[in-house]
XYZ file of C-alpha atoms in Angstrom:
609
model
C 0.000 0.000 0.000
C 1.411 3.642 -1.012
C -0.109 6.492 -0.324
C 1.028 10.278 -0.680
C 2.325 11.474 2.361
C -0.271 14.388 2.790
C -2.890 11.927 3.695
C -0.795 10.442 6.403
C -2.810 12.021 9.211
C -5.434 9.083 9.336
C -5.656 8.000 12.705
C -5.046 4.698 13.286
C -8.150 4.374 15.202
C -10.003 5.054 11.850
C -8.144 1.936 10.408
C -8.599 -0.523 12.676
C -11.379 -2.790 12.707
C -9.889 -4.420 15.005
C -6.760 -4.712 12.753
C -8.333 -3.511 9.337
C -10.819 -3.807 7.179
C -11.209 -5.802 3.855
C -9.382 -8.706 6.070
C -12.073 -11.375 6.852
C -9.637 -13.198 9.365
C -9.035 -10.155 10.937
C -12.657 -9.253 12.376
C -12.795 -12.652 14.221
C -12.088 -11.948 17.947
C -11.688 -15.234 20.243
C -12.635 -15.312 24.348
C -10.041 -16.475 26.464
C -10.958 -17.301 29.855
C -7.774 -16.259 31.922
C -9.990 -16.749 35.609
C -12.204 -18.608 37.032
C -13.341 -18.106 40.362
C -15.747 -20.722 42.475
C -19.035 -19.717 43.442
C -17.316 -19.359 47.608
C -14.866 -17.265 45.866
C -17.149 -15.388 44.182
C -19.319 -14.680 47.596
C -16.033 -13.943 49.238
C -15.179 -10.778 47.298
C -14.867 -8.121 49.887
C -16.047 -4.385 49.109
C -14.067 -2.279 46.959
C -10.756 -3.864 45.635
C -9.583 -7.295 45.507
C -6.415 -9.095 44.510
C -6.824 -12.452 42.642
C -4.220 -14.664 41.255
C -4.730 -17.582 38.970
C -2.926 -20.130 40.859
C -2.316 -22.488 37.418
C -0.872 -19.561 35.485
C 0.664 -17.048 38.098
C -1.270 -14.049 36.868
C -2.282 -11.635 38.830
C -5.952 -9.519 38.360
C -7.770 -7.157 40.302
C -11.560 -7.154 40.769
C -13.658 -4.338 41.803
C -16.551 -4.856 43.986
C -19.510 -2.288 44.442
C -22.497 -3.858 45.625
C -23.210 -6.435 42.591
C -21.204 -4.292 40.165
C -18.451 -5.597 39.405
C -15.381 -4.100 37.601
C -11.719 -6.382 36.407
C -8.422 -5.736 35.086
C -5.492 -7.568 34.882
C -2.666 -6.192 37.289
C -0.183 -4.694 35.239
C 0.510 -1.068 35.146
C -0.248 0.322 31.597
C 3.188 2.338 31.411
C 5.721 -0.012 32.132
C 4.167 -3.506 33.265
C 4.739 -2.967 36.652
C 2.410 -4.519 39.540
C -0.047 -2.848 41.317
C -0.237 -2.601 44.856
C -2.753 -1.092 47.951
C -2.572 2.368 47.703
C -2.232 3.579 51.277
C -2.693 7.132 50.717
C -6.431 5.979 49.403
C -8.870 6.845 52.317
C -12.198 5.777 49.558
C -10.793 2.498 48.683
C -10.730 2.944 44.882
C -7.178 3.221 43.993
C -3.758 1.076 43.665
C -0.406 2.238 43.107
C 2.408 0.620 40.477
C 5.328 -0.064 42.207
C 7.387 0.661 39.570
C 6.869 4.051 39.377
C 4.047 5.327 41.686
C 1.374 5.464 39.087
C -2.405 5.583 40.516
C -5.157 3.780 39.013
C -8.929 4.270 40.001
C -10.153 0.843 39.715
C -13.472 2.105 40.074
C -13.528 4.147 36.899
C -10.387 2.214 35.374
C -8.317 5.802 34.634
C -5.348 6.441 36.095
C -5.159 9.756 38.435
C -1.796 9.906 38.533
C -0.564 10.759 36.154
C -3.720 12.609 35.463
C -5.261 12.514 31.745
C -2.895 10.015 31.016
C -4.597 6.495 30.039
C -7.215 4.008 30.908
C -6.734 0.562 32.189
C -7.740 -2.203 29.590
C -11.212 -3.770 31.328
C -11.540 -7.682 31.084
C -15.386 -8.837 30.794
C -16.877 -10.139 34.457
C -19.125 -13.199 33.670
C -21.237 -15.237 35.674
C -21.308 -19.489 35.290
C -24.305 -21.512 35.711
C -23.488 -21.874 39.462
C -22.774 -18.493 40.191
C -19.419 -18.453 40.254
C -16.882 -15.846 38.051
C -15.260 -15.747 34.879
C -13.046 -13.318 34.161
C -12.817 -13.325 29.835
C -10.400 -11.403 27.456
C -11.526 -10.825 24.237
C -8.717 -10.615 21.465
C -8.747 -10.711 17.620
C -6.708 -13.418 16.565
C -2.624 -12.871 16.499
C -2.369 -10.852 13.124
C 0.972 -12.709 12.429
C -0.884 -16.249 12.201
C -3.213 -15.182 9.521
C -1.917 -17.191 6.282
C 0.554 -19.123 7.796
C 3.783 -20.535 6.687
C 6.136 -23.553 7.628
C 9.421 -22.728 7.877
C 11.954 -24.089 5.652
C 15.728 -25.385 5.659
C 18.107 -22.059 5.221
C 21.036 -22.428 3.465
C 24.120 -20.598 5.185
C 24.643 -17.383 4.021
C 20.919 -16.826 2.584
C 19.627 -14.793 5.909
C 22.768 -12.503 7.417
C 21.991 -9.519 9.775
C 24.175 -7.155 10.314
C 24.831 -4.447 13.242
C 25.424 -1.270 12.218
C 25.272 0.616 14.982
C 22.028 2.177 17.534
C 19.159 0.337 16.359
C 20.624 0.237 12.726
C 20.539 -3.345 11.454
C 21.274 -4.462 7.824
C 19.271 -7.766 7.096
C 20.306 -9.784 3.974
C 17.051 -12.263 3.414
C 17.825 -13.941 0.097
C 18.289 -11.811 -2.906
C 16.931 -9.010 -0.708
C 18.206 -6.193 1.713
C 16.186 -4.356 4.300
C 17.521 -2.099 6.651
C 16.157 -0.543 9.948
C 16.327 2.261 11.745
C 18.995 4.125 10.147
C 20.921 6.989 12.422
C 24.653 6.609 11.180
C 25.808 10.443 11.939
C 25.105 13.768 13.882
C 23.242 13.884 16.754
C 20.110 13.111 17.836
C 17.707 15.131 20.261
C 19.196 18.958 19.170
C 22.657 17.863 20.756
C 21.809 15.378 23.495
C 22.724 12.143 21.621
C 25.998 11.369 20.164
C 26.648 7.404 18.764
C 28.661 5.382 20.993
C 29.768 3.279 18.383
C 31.640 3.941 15.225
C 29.634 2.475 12.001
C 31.343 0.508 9.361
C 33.159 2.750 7.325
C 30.880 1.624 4.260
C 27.637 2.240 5.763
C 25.901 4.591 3.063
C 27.243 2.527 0.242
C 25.482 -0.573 2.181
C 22.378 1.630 2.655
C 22.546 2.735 -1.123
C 21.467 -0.470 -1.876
C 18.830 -2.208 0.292
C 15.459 -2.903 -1.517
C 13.852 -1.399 1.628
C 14.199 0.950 5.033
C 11.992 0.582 7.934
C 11.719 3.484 10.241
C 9.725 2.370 13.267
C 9.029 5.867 14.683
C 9.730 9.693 14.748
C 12.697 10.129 17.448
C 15.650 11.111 15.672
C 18.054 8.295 16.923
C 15.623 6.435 14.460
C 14.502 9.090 11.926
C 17.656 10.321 11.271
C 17.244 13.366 8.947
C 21.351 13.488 8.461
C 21.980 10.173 7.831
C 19.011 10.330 5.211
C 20.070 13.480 3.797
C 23.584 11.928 2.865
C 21.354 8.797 1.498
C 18.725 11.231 -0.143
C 22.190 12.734 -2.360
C 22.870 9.527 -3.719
C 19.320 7.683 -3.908
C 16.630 9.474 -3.140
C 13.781 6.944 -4.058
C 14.804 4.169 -1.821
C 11.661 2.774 -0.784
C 10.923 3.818 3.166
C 7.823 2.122 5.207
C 6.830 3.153 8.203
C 3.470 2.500 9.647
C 0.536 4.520 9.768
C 0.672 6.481 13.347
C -1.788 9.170 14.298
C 1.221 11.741 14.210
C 2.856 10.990 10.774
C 6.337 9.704 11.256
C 7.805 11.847 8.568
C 5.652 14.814 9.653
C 8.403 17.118 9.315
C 10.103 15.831 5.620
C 9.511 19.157 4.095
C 10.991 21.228 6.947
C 14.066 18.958 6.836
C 14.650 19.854 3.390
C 15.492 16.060 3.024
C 14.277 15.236 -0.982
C 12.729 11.711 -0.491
C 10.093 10.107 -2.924
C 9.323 7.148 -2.136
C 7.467 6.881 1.128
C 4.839 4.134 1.787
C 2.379 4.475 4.946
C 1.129 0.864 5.578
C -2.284 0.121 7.747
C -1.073 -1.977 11.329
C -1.076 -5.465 11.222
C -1.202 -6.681 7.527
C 1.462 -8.412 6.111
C 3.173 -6.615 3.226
C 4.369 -8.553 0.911
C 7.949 -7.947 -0.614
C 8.475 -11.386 -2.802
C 7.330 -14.587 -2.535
C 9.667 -15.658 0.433
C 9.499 -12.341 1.934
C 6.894 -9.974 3.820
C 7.002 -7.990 6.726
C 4.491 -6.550 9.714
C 3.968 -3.557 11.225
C 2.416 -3.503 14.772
C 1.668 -0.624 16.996
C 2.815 0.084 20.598
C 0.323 -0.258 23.374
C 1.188 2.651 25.034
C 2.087 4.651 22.247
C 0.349 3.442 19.622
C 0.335 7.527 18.620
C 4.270 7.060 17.514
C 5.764 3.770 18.243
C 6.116 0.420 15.876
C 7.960 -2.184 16.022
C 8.257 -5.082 13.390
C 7.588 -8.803 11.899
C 9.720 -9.657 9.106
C 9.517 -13.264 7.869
C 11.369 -14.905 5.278
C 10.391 -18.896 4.417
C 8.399 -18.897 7.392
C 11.453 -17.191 10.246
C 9.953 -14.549 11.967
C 12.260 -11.974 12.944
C 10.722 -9.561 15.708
C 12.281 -6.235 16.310
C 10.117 -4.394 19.101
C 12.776 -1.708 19.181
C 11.685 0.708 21.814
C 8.136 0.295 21.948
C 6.763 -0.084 25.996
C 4.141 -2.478 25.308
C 4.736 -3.911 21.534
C 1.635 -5.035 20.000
C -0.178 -4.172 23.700
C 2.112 -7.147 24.869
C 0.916 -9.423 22.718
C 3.498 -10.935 20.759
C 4.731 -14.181 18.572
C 6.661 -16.919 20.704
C 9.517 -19.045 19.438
C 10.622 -16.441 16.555
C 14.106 -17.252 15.325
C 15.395 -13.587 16.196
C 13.826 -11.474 18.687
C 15.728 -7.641 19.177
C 15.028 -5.038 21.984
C 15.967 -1.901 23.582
C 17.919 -2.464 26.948
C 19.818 0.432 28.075
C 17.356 2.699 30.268
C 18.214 6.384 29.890
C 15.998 7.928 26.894
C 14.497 10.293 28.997
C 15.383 13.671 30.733
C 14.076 12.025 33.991
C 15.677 12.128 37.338
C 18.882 13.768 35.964
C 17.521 16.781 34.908
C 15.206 17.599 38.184
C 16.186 19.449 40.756
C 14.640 20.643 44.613
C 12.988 18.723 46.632
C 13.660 14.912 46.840
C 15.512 15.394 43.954
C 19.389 14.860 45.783
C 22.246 13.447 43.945
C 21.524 10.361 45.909
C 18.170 9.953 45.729
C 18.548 10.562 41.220
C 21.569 7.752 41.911
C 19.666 5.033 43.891
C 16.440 5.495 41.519
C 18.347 5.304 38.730
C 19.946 2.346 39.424
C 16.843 0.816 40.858
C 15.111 1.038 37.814
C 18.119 -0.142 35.454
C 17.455 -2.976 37.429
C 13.982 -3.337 37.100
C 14.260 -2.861 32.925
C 16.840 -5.976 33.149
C 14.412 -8.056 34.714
C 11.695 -7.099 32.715
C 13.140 -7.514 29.653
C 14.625 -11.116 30.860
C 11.306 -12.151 31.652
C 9.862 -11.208 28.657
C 12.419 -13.306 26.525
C 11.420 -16.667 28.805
C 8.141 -15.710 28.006
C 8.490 -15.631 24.321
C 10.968 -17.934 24.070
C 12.960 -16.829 20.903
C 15.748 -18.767 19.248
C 18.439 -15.628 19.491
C 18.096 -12.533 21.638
C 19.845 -9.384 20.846
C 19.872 -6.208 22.938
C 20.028 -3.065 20.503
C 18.827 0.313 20.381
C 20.212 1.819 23.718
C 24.092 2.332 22.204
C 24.427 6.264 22.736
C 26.161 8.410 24.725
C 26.032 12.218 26.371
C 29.782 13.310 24.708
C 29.354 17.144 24.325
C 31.393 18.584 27.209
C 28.451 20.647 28.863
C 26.783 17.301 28.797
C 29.290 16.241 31.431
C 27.127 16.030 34.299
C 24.360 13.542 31.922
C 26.598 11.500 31.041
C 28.207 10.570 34.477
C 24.374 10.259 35.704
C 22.646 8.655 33.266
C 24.045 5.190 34.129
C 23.007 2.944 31.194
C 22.222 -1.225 31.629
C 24.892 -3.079 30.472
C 23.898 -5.621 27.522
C 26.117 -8.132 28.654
C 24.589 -8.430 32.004
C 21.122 -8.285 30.297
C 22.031 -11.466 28.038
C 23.837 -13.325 31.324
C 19.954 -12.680 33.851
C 18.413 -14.026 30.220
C 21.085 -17.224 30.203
C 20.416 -17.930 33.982
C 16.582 -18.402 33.192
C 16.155 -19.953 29.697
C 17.810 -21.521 27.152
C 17.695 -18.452 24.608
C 21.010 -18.029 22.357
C 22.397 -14.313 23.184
C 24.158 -11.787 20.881
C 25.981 -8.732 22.351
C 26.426 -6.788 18.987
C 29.596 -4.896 17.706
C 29.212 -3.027 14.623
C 29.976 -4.611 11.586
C 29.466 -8.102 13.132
C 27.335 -10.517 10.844
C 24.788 -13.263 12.477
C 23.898 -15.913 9.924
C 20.486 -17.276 11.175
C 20.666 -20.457 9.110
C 24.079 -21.581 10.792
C 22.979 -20.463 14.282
C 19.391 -22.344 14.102
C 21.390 -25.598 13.028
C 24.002 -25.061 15.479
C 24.273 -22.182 17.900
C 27.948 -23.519 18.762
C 29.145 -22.931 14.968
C 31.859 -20.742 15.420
C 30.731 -19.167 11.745
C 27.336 -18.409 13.044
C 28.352 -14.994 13.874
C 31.705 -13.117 12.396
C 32.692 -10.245 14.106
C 34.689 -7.653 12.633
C 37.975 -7.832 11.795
C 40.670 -7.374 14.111
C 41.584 -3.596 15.168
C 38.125 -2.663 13.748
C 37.907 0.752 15.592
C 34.426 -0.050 17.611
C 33.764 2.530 20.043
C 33.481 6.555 19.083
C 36.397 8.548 20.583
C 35.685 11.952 18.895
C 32.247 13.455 17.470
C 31.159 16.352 14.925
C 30.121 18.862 16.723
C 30.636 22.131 14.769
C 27.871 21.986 11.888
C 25.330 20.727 14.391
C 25.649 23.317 16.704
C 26.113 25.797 13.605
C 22.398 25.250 12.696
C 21.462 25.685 16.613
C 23.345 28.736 17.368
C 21.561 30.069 13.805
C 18.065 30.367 15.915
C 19.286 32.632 18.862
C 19.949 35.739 16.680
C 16.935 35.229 14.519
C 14.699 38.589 13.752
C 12.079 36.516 15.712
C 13.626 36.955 19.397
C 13.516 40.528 18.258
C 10.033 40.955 19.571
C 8.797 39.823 22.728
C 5.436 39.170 20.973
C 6.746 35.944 19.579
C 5.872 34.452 23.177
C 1.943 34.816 22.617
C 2.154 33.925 19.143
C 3.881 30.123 20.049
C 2.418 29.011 22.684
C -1.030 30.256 21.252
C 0.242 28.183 18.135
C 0.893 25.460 20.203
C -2.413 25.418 21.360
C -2.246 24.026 24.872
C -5.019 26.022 27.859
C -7.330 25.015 29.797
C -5.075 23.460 32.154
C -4.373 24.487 35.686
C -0.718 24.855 35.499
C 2.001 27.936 35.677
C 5.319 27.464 33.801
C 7.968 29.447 34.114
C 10.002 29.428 31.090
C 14.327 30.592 31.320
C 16.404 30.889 28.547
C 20.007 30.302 29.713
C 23.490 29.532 28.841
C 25.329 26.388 28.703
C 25.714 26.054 31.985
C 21.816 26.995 32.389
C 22.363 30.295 33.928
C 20.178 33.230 32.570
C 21.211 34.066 29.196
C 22.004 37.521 28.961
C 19.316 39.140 27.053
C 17.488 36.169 26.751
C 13.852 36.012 27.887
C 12.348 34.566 31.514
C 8.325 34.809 31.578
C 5.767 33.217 32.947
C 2.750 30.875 30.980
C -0.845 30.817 32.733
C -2.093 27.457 30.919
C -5.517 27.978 32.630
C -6.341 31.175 30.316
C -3.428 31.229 28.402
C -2.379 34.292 29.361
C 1.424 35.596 30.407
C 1.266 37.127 33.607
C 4.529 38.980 35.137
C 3.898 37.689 37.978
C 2.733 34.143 39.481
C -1.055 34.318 39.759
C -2.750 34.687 43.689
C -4.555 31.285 42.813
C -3.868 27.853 44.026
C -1.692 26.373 40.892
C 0.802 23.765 40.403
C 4.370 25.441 39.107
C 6.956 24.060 36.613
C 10.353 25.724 36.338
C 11.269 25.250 33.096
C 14.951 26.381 31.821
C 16.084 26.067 28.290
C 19.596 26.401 26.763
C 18.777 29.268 24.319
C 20.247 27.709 21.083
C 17.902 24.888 21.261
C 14.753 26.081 23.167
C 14.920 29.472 19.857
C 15.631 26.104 17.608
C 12.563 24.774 18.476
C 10.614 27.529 18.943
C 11.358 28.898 15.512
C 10.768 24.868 13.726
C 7.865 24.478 15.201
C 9.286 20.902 16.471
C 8.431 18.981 19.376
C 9.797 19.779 22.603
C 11.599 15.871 22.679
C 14.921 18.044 21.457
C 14.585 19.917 25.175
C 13.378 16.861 27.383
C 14.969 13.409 26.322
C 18.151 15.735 24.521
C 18.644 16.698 28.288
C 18.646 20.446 27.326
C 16.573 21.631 30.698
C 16.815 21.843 33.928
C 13.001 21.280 35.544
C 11.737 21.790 39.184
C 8.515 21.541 39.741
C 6.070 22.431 42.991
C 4.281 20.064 43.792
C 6.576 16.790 42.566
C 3.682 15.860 39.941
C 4.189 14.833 36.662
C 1.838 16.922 34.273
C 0.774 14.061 31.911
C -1.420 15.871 29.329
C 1.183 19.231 29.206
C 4.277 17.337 28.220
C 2.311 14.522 25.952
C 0.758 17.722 23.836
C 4.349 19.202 23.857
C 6.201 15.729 22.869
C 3.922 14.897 20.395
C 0.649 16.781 19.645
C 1.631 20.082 18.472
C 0.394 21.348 15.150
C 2.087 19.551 12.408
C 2.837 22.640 9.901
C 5.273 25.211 12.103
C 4.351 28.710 13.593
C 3.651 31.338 10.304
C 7.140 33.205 11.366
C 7.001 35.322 8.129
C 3.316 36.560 9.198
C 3.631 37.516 12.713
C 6.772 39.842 11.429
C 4.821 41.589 8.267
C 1.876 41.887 11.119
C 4.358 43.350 13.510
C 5.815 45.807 11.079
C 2.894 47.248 10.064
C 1.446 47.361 13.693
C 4.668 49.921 14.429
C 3.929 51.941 11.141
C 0.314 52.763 12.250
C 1.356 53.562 15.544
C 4.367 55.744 14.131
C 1.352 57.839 12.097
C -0.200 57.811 14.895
């Protein structure tokens, strides 16, 4: 399926039915009963909330009782998978907390509260048996990736190679074909945040130049790498790119980028896409995110390759078992959170011991999900970058990543899974490793004194383009304030920010702006208003906040490109601000050239007077 990139604001929600529709086997749905409870059990549910665990299967479910209403969910946190727990601070009796990271969830209305706006829990149907006991019953349409299936059959060695290039990048060789994902292979990534640990083969765009196809899973640039296709765009600019068909378009900002590619295809979640007759691939959406994030199925003669890449709940957790390859993000660390919060709890040992506790909890996670899906080969990916511009000092030393060595070790301890830590340039052949994961040819790694890690970066044109936004006519004016955020479009919120543009060292940049934004009204008060009101602190290293600002782009490059420094009273995470600011903002940027002929001729009538 093509389709011209202007129509790729469809949301996803149009298209599924409940995968799409035209697909017979895709409107089936089946009932799984994942609880049963006896009729004692069933007369034994207390008031309010109840824990339940299915004894045979380990899961865990919550049940909510109010008089004969009754209310279910399965106990797993929405965000992250984490377990929910009695939330003591509940005096009504209606809400749990995640113990991963404090997240409240009103069982009685299934939406969380904290963070507020943010989702809703995923309700399982309550049914009653002939002898009044309960049934708790999930309904799912049938796994996508079983409809017209295929047997798998011998490989030859050498017919399916993958190859690490470096980040997510991977170069697969499937037969007479080449598909590539995720390519970011220079510059940086988040404004300046994001510099590649490793050092890509040195003939990575001549490999790229070639592929039959590019997958892009989703918009972050250590995935949508506008440099890297720039220099690709220069030599072959209608390589065939498919991404899947998210609610914000992944390329929403092509023309911006002044990137010439013409050969785009938006494909519908869930359908198999056919490349040749051995070879098709799947696009699924991310639970969570199913706004941005993908993540892949790519079989050839029946071996499913699954690369989830960073998505928090791929496919809403529901995924194919036993593929051949299976490939994840590991590290921890894609996020501006603790390191760049300050007051409060917010110590240097309090960011150190939560940091590390939840490095630890993404290991186990991620360990547990490979026993659960039990894939052939396991290979950590996506989580190779690294904080190297000197003001980034203080990141770096924080931001503790996992280790994908220790990751692969927790995963040998508890399954049988083959492991591959990967070094760019190093080759896995799948058909030598499913006959014999011992075969010292199943994977070569580069050759001796192959330079592997990054010891110096590019920094000067990057910054170049940065520093270009500070002096802009824009700043000029003090009107420009107004005329973003009223582009931006986010009021009607009970929430002051303060916003600071500073230095490097996030000082106050002399000359630069500090003002205050009333998202209740919208208004810009000078000073905070008499009203009860949470407060953000917001401040902004000018070249990349005036980056932004002028781009129109989303305010990822200042959060998760650790470009702030945020304190916030009271410690609450303002779900439905920063999710408009990540990822809702208008798609086509602020009318720049507008608000300065408006401004112009606003100071000729008043110099007529």
């Amino acid at each position: 399926m093509k389709r011209d990139l202007k129509d790729t604001s469809t949301s996803h929600k149009e298209l599924l039915g409940p995968f799409l529709p035209g697909m017979e086997q895709s409107l089936e749905q089946t009932t799984e009963i994942l609880l049963c409870l006896s009729p004692a059990e069933a007369a034994g549910l207390k008031e309010g909330i109840n824990f339940v665990r299915n004894k045979s299967t380990g899961k865990d479910y919550i049940l909510y009782k109010k008089q004969s209403h009754l209310r279910a969910c399965k106990n797993m946190c929405k965000h992250q998978g984490g377990l929910f727990i009695k939330d003591i601070e509940d005096l009504d009796g209606r809400s749990v907390r995640c113990t991963k990271h404090n997240w409240k969830l009103d069982v009685s209305t299934m939406k969380y509260i904290n963070p507020p706006g943010s989702f809703c829990q995923d309700e399982l149907v309550v049914e009653k048996d002939k002898e009044n006991g309960l049934l708790l019953l999930e309904l799912n349409p049938p796994n996508p990736w079983d409809s017209d299936p295929r047997s798998p059959e011998d490989l030859a060695f050498g017919e399916v190679q993958v190859t690490y290039l470096t980040h997510a990048c991977m170069d697969l060789k499937l037969g007479d074909k080449r598909v590539v994902f995720d390519p970011w292979l220079i510059g940086p990534a988040f404004a300046r945040g994001w510099w590649l640990l490793h050092e890509p083969p040195s003939d990575w765009l001549e490999r790229l130049c070639q592929v039959d196809l590019i997958y892009i899973s989703h918009m972050h640039s250590d995935h949508l790498s506008y440099p890297t296709l720039k220099k690709l765009a220069e030599r072959r600019s209608n390589i065939p790119i498919y991404v899947g068909n998210t609610e914000r378009p992944v390329f929403w900002n092509l023309n911006r980028s002044g990137v010439q590619l013409t050969n785009i295809h938006v494909v519908p979640f869930g359908i198999w896409q056919q490349v040749d007759r051995n070879l098709r691939f799947m696009i699924l959406m991310d639970g969570v995110h199913p706004e941005m994030d993908t993540c892949i199925i790519v079989e050839y003669k029946g071996h499913k390759i699954l690369n989830t890449v960073d998505c928090t709940r791929p496919n809403g957790g529901r995924l194919p078992m036993k593929v051949d390859l299976m490939m994840s993000d590991f590290a921890g660390g894609a996020s501006g959170f603790p390191m760049t919060f300050s007051g409060g709890k917010f110590t240097e040992e309090w960011k150190a011991q939560f940091i590390k506790t939840e490095r630890k909890k993404l290991l186990n996670y991620k360990a547990r999900l490979v026993k659960d899906l039990q894939p052939r080969i396991y290979c950590p990916f996506a989580g190779y970058f690294v904080e190297s511009h000197p003001s980034d000092k203080y990141i770096k030393e924080t931001n503790i990543k996992n280790d994908p060595d220790e990751l692969n070790n927790l995963i040998k301890k508890n399954s049988d899974v083959v492991t591959w830590t990967p070094r760019p340039g190093a080759t896995l052949d799948l058909g030598r490793m499913l006959k014999d994961p011992t075969d010292s040819k199943g994977i070569i790694e580069p050759p001796e004194g192959t330079k592997i890690y990054k010891d110096s970066w590019d920094f000067g044109p990057y910054l170049k383009i940065l520093n270009a936004a500070v002096g802009d006519e824009i700043f000029l004016h003090a009107s420009w304030i107004k005329e973003y955020f009223t582009w931006a479009g986010f009021k009607d919120y009970n929430l002051v920010v303060r916003m600071i543009e500073t230095d490097e060292d996030f000082n106050p940049f002399p000359g630069g702006y500090d003002y205050l934004v009333d998202f209740l009204d919208l208004s810009f008060p000078k000073e905070r208003p008499s009203r009860e009101h949470p407060y953000e602190e917001i401040r902004s290293r000018v070249d990349v906040i005036r980056h932004v600002v002028k781009n129109g782009l989303l305010w990822d490059d200042l959060y998760i490109g650790f470009q702030t420094r945020l304190q916030r009273d009271p410690d609450i995470y303002h779900h439905l601000f920063w999710n408009h600011f990540q990822i809702k903002l208008p798609l086509t940027p602020p009318n720049w050239k507008s608000f300065l002929t408006c401004y112009e001729q606003s100071r000729a009538e008043i110099s007529q007077g």
